[in-house]
Structures are given as C-alpha cells and as structure tokens.
Amino acid sequence: MRRFALAALAALSLTVPARADFIKNAAEWQRLGPDGQAAYAMGIYDVMTVVTADNKYTAARALGLRACGVSLQLKGAMVAQAINIFYRDHPEQRVATPFVAFNGYFERGACSPFINEARKEMGLPPMKSAPVPELGQQPDVQQPGQNEQQQNMQ
C-alpha cells in the first residue's frame, strides 16, 4: 500500500505545477530549462524506483535503480544531464520521451549492473547486455501491458 501511495504521489507531482505537462520529446525537454529538467528527471527516477506493478521484473528494476542511485549519489541535475547526454548521443531518439532517454542511459546502461544484481538475488536471469556509457560521457557524480522495451528487460 505504501508503494502504491508513493507511486501515485510521484506520478501526480509531475502534473501539479503550472505548465508541467507530459514531456513528449527532446525539444520539449530542452524548453524546461535546467531547473525544470532536474525536477522532471527526479520525478522519473522516483517513479521508476517505486513502481513495481506487482511484477518481479519491475521490482528487481526498482531495487537495482535505488541501489544505483545511492551508489552514484544521484541528484536531479545529474539525472537531467544524463538524459541530455542520451539525447545528444542518440539523435534518432530525440522523438522519444525523457522516460525512454532515462531508460537508455540508466536502466540499460550505468545502472544495469545493479539491476542485474537485484535480478540475480530474486532468481531472475540478467537483462540482455547493453553497453555502459563511456566514463567521460557519464554525468558528474560525487564518487568515482508490455511493450517491446519491457520484453527486452525480461
């Protein structure tokens, strides 16, 4: 029940501020500006770390993302920077939402070792391999119904 309440609160928090419409692509993302991007990015992170849909795969993803966030000491500006890097490095994905960019950078990249560890602890197979972003391309850190994307996670 607590997870549902947190997830609902996180999802609603994205729509409460004026002009905090659902961001559909990189152009709309850029119009948010640095502060708006940081807030929206942490909203994405918060939702992804609490929403499990009573599914062991999404639960493992949430656990792994939380462990990754703690390890990297993630802050909103860092998550936003990673989304910007993903859009820059994948121009073909600029039509996608920041959620897709988040997944491409964190879930399928920098945080995949943490997610795979959580999956292992839950008796699940590892995600299909995805390249981790190069060290120089990572954001600044303080320490050195299923769609196709969900099917690939399983």
PDB file of C-alpha atoms in Angstrom, residues 30-108:
ATOM      1  CA  GLN A  30      15.043  21.421 -23.696  1.00  0.00           C
ATOM      2  CA  ARG A  31      12.323  24.050 -23.163  1.00  0.00           C
ATOM      3  CA  LEU A  32      12.071  23.030 -19.496  1.00  0.00           C
ATOM      4  CA  GLY A  33      15.434  24.618 -18.721  1.00  0.00           C
ATOM      5  CA  PRO A  34      17.925  23.289 -16.155  1.00  0.00           C
ATOM      6  CA  ASP A  35      15.720  23.586 -13.056  1.00  0.00           C
ATOM      7  CA  GLY A  36      12.668  22.101 -14.757  1.00  0.00           C
ATOM      8  CA  GLN A  37      14.765  19.285 -16.192  1.00  0.00           C
ATOM      9  CA  ALA A  38      16.243  18.469 -12.785  1.00  0.00           C
ATOM     10  CA  ALA A  39      12.801  18.307 -11.174  1.00  0.00           C
ATOM     11  CA  TYR A  40      11.272  16.280 -14.009  1.00  0.00           C
ATOM     12  CA  ALA A  41      14.276  13.921 -14.084  1.00  0.00           C
ATOM     13  CA  MET A  42      13.997  13.167 -10.374  1.00  0.00           C
ATOM     14  CA  GLY A  43      10.290  12.569 -10.872  1.00  0.00           C
ATOM     15  CA  ILE A  44      11.194   9.938 -13.458  1.00  0.00           C
ATOM     16  CA  TYR A  45      13.760   8.398 -11.109  1.00  0.00           C
ATOM     17  CA  ASP A  46      11.333   8.407  -8.185  1.00  0.00           C
ATOM     18  CA  VAL A  47       8.591   6.729 -10.200  1.00  0.00           C
ATOM     19  CA  MET A  48      10.953   4.124 -11.633  1.00  0.00           C
ATOM     20  CA  THR A  49      12.240   3.220  -8.165  1.00  0.00           C
ATOM     21  CA  VAL A  50       8.819   2.668  -6.566  1.00  0.00           C
ATOM     22  CA  VAL A  51       6.571   1.344  -9.333  1.00  0.00           C
ATOM     23  CA  THR A  52       6.696  -2.437  -9.407  1.00  0.00           C
ATOM     24  CA  ALA A  53       3.217  -3.347 -10.698  1.00  0.00           C
ATOM     25  CA  ASP A  54       3.435  -6.472  -8.526  1.00  0.00           C
ATOM     26  CA  ASN A  55       5.846  -7.870 -11.102  1.00  0.00           C
ATOM     27  CA  LYS A  56       9.171  -9.450 -10.132  1.00  0.00           C
ATOM     28  CA  TYR A  57      10.962  -7.919 -13.129  1.00  0.00           C
ATOM     29  CA  THR A  58       9.883  -4.363 -12.378  1.00  0.00           C
ATOM     30  CA  ALA A  59      10.527  -4.971  -8.668  1.00  0.00           C
ATOM     31  CA  ALA A  60      14.106  -6.005  -9.480  1.00  0.00           C
ATOM     32  CA  ARG A  61      14.481  -2.933 -11.696  1.00  0.00           C
ATOM     33  CA  ALA A  62      13.249  -0.680  -8.880  1.00  0.00           C
ATOM     34  CA  LEU A  63      15.618  -2.282  -6.352  1.00  0.00           C
ATOM     35  CA  GLY A  64      18.551  -2.034  -8.744  1.00  0.00           C
ATOM     36  CA  LEU A  65      17.840   1.591  -9.635  1.00  0.00           C
ATOM     37  CA  ARG A  66      17.612   2.511  -5.938  1.00  0.00           C
ATOM     38  CA  ALA A  67      20.960   0.813  -5.240  1.00  0.00           C
ATOM     39  CA  CYS A  68      22.467   2.572  -8.251  1.00  0.00           C
ATOM     40  CA  GLY A  69      21.130   5.955  -7.127  1.00  0.00           C
ATOM     41  CA  VAL A  70      22.622   5.502  -3.668  1.00  0.00           C
ATOM     42  CA  SER A  71      25.954   4.339  -5.084  1.00  0.00           C
ATOM     43  CA  LEU A  72      26.188   7.227  -7.562  1.00  0.00           C
ATOM     44  CA  GLN A  73      24.654   9.717  -5.089  1.00  0.00           C
ATOM     45  CA  LEU A  74      22.276  10.836  -7.818  1.00  0.00           C
ATOM     46  CA  LYS A  75      20.764  14.283  -7.760  1.00  0.00           C
ATOM     47  CA  GLY A  76      18.200  15.787 -10.124  1.00  0.00           C
ATOM     48  CA  ALA A  77      20.732  17.777 -12.120  1.00  0.00           C
ATOM     49  CA  MET A  78      22.838  14.650 -12.656  1.00  0.00           C
ATOM     50  CA  VAL A  79      19.864  12.628 -13.905  1.00  0.00           C
ATOM     51  CA  ALA A  80      18.877  15.518 -16.200  1.00  0.00           C
ATOM     52  CA  GLN A  81      22.441  15.735 -17.517  1.00  0.00           C
ATOM     53  CA  ALA A  82      22.365  12.008 -18.300  1.00  0.00           C
ATOM     54  CA  ILE A  83      19.100  12.460 -20.222  1.00  0.00           C
ATOM     55  CA  ASN A  84      20.699  15.319 -22.167  1.00  0.00           C
ATOM     56  CA  ILE A  85      23.734  13.145 -22.939  1.00  0.00           C
ATOM     57  CA  PHE A  86      21.489  10.333 -24.138  1.00  0.00           C
ATOM     58  CA  TYR A  87      19.576  12.700 -26.455  1.00  0.00           C
ATOM     59  CA  ARG A  88      22.865  14.149 -27.736  1.00  0.00           C
ATOM     60  CA  ASP A  89      24.429  10.755 -28.390  1.00  0.00           C
ATOM     61  CA  HIS A  90      21.267   9.223 -29.891  1.00  0.00           C
ATOM     62  CA  PRO A  91      19.759  11.831 -32.236  1.00  0.00           C
ATOM     63  CA  GLU A  92      17.378   9.210 -33.615  1.00  0.00           C
ATOM     64  CA  GLN A  93      15.803   9.043 -30.128  1.00  0.00           C
ATOM     65  CA  ARG A  94      15.044  12.778 -29.868  1.00  0.00           C
ATOM     66  CA  VAL A  95      11.442  11.987 -30.768  1.00  0.00           C
ATOM     67  CA  ALA A  96      11.179   9.819 -27.635  1.00  0.00           C
ATOM     68  CA  THR A  97      10.131  10.869 -24.151  1.00  0.00           C
ATOM     69  CA  PRO A  98      12.621  11.576 -21.361  1.00  0.00           C
ATOM     70  CA  PHE A  99      11.481   8.260 -19.821  1.00  0.00           C
ATOM     71  CA  VAL A 100      12.998   6.476 -22.834  1.00  0.00           C
ATOM     72  CA  ALA A 101      16.182   8.543 -22.501  1.00  0.00           C
ATOM     73  CA  PHE A 102      16.331   7.721 -18.778  1.00  0.00           C
ATOM     74  CA  ASN A 103      15.949   4.016 -19.543  1.00  0.00           C
ATOM     75  CA  GLY A 104      18.568   4.182 -22.270  1.00  0.00           C
ATOM     76  CA  TYR A 105      21.133   5.802 -20.018  1.00  0.00           C
ATOM     77  CA  PHE A 106      20.435   4.359 -16.585  1.00  0.00           C
ATOM     78  CA  GLU A 107      18.394   1.194 -16.865  1.00  0.00           C
ATOM     79  CA  ARG A 108      20.107  -0.158 -19.970  1.00  0.00           C
TER      80      ARG A 108
END
